[in-house]
Tab-separated table of C-alpha atoms in Angstrom:
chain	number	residue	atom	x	y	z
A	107	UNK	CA	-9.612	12.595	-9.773
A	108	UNK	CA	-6.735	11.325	-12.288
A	109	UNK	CA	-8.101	10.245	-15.645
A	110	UNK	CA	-6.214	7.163	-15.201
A	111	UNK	CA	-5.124	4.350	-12.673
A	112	UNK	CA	-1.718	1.957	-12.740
A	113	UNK	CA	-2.006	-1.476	-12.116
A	114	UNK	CA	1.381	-4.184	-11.657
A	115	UNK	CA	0.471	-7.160	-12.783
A	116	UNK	CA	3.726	-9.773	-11.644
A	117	UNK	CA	3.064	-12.385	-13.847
A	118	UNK	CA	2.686	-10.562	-17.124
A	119	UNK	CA	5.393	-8.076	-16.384
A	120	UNK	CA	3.804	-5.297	-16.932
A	121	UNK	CA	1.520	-2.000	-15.871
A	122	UNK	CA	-2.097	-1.988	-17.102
A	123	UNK	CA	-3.217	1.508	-17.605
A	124	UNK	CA	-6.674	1.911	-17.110
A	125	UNK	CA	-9.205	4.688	-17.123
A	126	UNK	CA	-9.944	5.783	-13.434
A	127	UNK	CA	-13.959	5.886	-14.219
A	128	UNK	CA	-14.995	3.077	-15.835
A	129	UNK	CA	-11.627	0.649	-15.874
A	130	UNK	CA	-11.536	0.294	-19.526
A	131	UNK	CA	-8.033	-0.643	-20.466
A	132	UNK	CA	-6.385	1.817	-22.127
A	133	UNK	CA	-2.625	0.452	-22.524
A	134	UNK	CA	-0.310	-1.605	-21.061
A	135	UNK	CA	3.666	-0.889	-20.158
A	136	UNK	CA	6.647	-3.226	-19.575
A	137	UNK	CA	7.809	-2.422	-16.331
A	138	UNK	CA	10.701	-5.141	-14.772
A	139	UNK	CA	10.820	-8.781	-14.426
A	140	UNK	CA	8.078	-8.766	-11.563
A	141	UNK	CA	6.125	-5.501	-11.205
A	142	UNK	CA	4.727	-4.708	-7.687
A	143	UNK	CA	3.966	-1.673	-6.406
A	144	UNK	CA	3.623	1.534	-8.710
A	145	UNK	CA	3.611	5.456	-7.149
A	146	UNK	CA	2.938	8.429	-9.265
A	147	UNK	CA	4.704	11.429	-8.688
A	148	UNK	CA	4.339	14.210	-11.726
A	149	UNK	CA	4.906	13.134	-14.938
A	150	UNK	CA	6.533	9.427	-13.593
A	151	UNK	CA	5.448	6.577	-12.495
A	152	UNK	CA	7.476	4.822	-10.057
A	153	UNK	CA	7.428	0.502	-10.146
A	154	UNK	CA	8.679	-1.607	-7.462
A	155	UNK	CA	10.734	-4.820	-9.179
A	156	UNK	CA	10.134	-7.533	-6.741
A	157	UNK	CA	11.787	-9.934	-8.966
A	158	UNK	CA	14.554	-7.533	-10.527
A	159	UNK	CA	15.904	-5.659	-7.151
A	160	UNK	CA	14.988	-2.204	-9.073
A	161	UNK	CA	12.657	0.440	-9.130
A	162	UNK	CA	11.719	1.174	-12.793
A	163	UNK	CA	10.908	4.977	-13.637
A	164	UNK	CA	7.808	5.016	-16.421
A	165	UNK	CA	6.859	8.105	-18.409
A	166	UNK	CA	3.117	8.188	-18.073
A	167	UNK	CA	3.145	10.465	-21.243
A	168	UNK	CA	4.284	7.899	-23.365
A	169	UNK	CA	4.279	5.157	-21.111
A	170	UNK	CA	8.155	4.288	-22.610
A	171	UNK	CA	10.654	3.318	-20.071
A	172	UNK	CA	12.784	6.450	-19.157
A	173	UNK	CA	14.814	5.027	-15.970
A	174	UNK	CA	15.993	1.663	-13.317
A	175	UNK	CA	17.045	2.807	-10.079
A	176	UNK	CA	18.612	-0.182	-8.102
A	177	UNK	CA	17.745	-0.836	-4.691
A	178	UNK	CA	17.601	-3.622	-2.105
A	179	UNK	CA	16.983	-7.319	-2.376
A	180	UNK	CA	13.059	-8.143	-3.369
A	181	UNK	CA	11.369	-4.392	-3.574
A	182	UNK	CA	7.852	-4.498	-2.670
A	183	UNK	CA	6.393	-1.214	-1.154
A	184	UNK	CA	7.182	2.542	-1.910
A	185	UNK	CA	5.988	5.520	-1.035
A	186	UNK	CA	6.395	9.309	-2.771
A	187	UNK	CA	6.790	12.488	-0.336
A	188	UNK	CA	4.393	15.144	-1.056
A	189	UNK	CA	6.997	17.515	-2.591
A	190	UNK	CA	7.949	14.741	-4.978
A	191	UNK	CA	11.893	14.905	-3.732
A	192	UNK	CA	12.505	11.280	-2.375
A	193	UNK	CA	10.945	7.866	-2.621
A	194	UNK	CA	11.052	4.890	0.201
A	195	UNK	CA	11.175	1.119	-0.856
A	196	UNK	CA	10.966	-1.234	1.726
A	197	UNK	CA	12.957	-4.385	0.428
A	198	UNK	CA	11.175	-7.674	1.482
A	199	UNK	CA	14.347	-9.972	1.373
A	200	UNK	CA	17.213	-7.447	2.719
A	201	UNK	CA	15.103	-6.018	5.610
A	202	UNK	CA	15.873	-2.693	4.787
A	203	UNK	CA	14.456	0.747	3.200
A	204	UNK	CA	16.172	2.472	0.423
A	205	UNK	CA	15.838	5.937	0.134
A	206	UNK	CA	16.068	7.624	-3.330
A	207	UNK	CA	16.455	10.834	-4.280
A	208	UNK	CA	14.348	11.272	-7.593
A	209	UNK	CA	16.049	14.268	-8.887
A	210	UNK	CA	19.169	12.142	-8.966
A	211	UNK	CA	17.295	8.868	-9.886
A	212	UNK	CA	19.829	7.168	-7.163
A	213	UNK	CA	19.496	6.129	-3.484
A	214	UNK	CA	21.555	8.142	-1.356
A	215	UNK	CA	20.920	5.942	1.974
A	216	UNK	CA	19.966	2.823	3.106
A	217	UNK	CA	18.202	2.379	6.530
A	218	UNK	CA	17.906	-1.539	8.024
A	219	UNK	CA	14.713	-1.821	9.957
A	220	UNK	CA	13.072	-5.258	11.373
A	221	UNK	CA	13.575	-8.496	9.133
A	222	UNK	CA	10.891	-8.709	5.975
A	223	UNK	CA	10.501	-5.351	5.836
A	224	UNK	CA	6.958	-5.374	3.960
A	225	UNK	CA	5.088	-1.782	3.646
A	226	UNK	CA	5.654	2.079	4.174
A	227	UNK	CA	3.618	4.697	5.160
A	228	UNK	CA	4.466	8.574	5.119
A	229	UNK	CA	3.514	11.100	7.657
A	230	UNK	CA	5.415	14.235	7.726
A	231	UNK	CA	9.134	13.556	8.831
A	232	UNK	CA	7.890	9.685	9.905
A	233	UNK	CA	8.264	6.856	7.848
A	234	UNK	CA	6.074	3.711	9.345
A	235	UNK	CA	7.373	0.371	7.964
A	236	UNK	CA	5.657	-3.144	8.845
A	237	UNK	CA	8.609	-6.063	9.411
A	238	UNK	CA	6.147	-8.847	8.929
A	239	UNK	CA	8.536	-11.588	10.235
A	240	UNK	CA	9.834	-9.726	13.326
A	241	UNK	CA	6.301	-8.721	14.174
A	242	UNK	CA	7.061	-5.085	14.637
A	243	UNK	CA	6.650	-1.556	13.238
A	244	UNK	CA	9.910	0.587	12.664
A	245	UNK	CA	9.324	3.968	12.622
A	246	UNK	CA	11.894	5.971	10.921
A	247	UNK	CA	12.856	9.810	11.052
A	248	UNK	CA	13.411	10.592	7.532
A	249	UNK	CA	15.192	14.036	8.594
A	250	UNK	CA	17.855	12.213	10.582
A	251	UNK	CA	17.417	8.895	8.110
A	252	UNK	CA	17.398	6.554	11.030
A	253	UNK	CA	14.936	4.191	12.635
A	254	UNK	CA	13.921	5.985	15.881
A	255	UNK	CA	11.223	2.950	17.737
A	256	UNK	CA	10.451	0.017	16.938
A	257	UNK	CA	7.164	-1.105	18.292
A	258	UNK	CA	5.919	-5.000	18.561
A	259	UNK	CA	1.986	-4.608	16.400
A	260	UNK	CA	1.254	-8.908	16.845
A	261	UNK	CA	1.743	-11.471	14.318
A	262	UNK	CA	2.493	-10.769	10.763
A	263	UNK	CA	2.435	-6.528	10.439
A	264	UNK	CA	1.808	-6.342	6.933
A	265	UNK	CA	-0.308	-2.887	6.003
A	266	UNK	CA	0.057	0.800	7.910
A	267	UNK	CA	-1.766	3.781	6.929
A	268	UNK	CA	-2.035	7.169	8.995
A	269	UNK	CA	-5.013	9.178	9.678
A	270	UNK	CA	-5.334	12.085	7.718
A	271	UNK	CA	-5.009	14.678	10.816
A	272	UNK	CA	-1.563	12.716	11.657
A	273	UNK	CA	-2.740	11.536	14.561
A	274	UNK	CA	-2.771	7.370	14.696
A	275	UNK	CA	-1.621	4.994	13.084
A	276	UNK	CA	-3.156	1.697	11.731
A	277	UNK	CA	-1.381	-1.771	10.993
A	278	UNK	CA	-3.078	-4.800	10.116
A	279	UNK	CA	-1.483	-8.443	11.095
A	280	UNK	CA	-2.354	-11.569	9.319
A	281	UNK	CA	-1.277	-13.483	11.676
A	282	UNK	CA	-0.623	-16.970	11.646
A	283	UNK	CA	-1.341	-16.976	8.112
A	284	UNK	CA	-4.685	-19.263	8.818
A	285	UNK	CA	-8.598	-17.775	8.617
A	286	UNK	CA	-9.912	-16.544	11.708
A	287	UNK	CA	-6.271	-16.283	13.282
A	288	UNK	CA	-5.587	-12.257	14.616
A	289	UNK	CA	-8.837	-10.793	13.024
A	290	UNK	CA	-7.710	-7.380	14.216
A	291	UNK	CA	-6.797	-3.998	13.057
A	292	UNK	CA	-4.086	-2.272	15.793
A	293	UNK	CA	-4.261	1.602	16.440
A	294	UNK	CA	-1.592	3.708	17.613
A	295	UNK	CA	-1.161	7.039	19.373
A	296	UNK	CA	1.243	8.145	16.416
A	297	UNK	CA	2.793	10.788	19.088
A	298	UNK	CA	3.315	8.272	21.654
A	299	UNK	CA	3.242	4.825	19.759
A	300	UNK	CA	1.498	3.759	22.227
A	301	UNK	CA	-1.728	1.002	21.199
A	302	UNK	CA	-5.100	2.858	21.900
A	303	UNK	CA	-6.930	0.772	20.646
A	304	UNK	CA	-8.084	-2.695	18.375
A	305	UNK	CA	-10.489	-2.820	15.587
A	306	UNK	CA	-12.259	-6.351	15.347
A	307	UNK	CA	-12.368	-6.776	11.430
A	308	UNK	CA	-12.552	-10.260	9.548
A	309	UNK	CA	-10.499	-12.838	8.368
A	310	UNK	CA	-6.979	-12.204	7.332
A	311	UNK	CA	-6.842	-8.322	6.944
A	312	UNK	CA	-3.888	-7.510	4.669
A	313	UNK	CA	-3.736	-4.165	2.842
A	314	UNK	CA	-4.817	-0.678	4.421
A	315	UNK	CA	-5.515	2.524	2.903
A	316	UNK	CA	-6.291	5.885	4.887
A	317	UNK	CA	-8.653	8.329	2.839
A	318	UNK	CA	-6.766	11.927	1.885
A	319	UNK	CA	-10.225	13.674	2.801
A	320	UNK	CA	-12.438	12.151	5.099
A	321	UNK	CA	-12.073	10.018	8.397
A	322	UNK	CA	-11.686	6.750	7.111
A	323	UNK	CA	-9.248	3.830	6.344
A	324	UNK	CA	-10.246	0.895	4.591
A	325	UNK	CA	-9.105	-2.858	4.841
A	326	UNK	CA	-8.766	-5.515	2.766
A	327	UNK	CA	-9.126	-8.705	4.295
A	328	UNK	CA	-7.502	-12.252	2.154
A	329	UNK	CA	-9.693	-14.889	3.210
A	330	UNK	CA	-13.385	-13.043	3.559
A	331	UNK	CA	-12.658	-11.361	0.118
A	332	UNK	CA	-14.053	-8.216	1.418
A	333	UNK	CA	-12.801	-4.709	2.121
A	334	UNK	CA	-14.478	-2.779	5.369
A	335	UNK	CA	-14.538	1.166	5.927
A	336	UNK	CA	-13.397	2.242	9.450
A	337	UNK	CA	-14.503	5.920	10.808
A	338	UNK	CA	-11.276	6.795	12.645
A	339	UNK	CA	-13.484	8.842	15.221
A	340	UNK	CA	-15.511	6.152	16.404
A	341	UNK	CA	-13.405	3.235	15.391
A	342	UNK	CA	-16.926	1.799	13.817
A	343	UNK	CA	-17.544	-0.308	10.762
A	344	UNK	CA	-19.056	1.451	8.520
A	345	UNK	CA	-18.897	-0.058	4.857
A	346	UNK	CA	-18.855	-3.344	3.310
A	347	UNK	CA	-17.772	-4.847	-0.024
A	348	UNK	CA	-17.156	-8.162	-1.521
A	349	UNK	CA	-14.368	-8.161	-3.836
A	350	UNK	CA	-13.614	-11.453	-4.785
A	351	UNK	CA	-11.057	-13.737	-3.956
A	352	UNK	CA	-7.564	-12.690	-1.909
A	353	UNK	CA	-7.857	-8.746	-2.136
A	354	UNK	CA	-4.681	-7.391	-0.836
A	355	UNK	CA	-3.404	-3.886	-2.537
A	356	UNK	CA	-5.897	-1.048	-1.925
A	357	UNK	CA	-5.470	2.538	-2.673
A	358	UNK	CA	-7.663	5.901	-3.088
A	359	UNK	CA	-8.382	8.443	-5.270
A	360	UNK	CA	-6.812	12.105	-4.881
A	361	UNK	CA	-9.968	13.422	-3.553
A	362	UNK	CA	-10.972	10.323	-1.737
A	363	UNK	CA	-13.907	9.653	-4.255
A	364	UNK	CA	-13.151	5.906	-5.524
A	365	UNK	CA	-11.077	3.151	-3.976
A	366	UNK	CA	-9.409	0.667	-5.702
A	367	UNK	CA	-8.821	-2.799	-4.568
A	368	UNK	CA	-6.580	-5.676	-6.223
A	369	UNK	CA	-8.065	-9.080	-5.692
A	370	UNK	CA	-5.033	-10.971	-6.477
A	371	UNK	CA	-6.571	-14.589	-6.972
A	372	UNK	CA	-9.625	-13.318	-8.279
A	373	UNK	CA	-7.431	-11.759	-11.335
A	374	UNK	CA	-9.934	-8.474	-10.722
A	375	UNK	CA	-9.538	-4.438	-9.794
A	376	UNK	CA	-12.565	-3.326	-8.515
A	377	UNK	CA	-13.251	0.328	-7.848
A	378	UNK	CA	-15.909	1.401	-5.195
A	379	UNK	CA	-17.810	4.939	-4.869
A	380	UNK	CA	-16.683	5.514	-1.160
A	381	UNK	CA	-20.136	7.520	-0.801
A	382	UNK	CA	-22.038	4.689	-1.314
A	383	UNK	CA	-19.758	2.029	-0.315
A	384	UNK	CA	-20.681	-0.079	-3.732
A	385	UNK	CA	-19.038	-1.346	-6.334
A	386	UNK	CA	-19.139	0.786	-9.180
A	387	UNK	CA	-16.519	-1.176	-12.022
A	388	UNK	CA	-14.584	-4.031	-11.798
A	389	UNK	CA	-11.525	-5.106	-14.929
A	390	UNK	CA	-9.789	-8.375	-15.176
A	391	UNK	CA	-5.782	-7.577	-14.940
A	392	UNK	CA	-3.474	-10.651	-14.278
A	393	UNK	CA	-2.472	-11.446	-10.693
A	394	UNK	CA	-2.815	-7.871	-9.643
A	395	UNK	CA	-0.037	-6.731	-6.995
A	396	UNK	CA	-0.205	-2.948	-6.181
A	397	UNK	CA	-2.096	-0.145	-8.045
A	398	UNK	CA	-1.348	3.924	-7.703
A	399	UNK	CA	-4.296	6.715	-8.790
């Protein structure tokens, strides 16, 4: 496990750094005009710019701004390859994913997908990107750089993950917006793209994290302020816990030990042993938006 996690906070412009174990804050950065999603990749951490159309490049040795990359209109998600070679920012307002090549610190293509495009997930040479008002999933061949299906996933597609063996893919839909409305998790054949199946979850799922190690994704869910554990082999509920109030951004440790969840109203990160399915720390952070380990 890293020694330390990232956390954007919009409203104060800036990344709390805080110690992976027990959330102590350690620091804080300056990182744009409205922080929102951080990656880590080496010795950088990567910052979505909702606000400032960037992606601002942090050293997380001294935690000094080394780098903006501009990119599309309203960044929001991004996502690292494993090799550390190129970045993808999905761009809320421009409906499009800019792909940046981080030994260049520039984006070398642009791809348009559906319209609000809202967050990525990686999977070898397949890029999965929610359009949360077009209600569909693009999925994107990152070899060729073009969108190769797009799939209709239901009201509102705001999270994906993929299963660690590659072999579905889950999106969450908040649907109308309203509690109780589309209370559902959708699963894909991720060879196919074909729905296999729906997970029954509670009210207004949001963010969605798949576990590096073990058969799992976890969901956040806005209005029941809770996040569930779903076993990916028998599509069961298997761990609850409250978060307080409007969790969205989730993400895991390296090694799958510790989740950490952002509940944005509730001005809280909480991180959770994901043997036990408790609660083992919680820190106040500002309006927390996105959070990389």
């Amino acid at each position: 496990m890293n020694d330390r996690i990232y956390v954007a906070s919009p409203d104060t412009s800036s990344v709390a750094v805080l110690d992976a174990v027990t959330l102590e804050h350690l620091a804080s950065a300056g990182a744009g005009a409205r922080p929102y999603a951080p990656a880590l990749s080496g010795e950088r951490l990567y910052v979505t710019d909702f606000g400032g159309g960037s992606v601002t490049v942090i050293s997380t040795a001294t935690l000094a701004v080394v780098g903006r990359i501009p990119v599309g209109d309203h960044p929001g998600g991004i996502v690292i390859d494993p090799a550390g070679r190129h970045a993808y920012v999905t761009n809320y307002q421009s409906s499009d994913v800019s792909v940046i090549d981080l030994r260049r610190g520039a984006v070398t293509a642009t791809i348009a997908v559906g319209r609000n495009a809202a967050a990525p997930a990686l999977a070898g040479e397949r890029l999965y990107v929610t359009n949360f008002e077009s209600h569909d999933l693009s999925v994107i061949d990152t070899a060729a750089g073009k969108v190769i299906a797009t799939v209709p996933v239901g009201q509102h597609p705001n999270g994906v993950a993929v299963t660690r063996d590659g072999a579905h893919v889950y999106v969450t839909t908040t649907g109308a917006n309203l509690p109780g409305q589309d209370n559902h998790v959708l699963v894909l054949d991720a060879a196919t793209l074909e729905e296999v199946a729906t997970v029954g979850v509670e009210s207004g799922p949001y963010g969605i994290a798949a576990s590096p190690v073990h058969d799992r994704v976890y969901v956040t869910h806005y209005y029941s302020r809770s996040v569930l554990g779903i076993d990916t082999l028998t599509r069961r509920i298997v761990s609850r816990a409250e978060v307080g109030e409007s969790p969205e951004a989730l993400t895991l440790s390296p090694r799958g030990s510790r989740l950490y969840v952002c509940g944005t109203r509730a001005h809280q990160v909480a991180a959770i042993d994901t043997a036990t399915g408790r609660i083992v720390a919680t820190a106040p952070v500002r309006r927390p938006a996105g959070v990389a380990a």
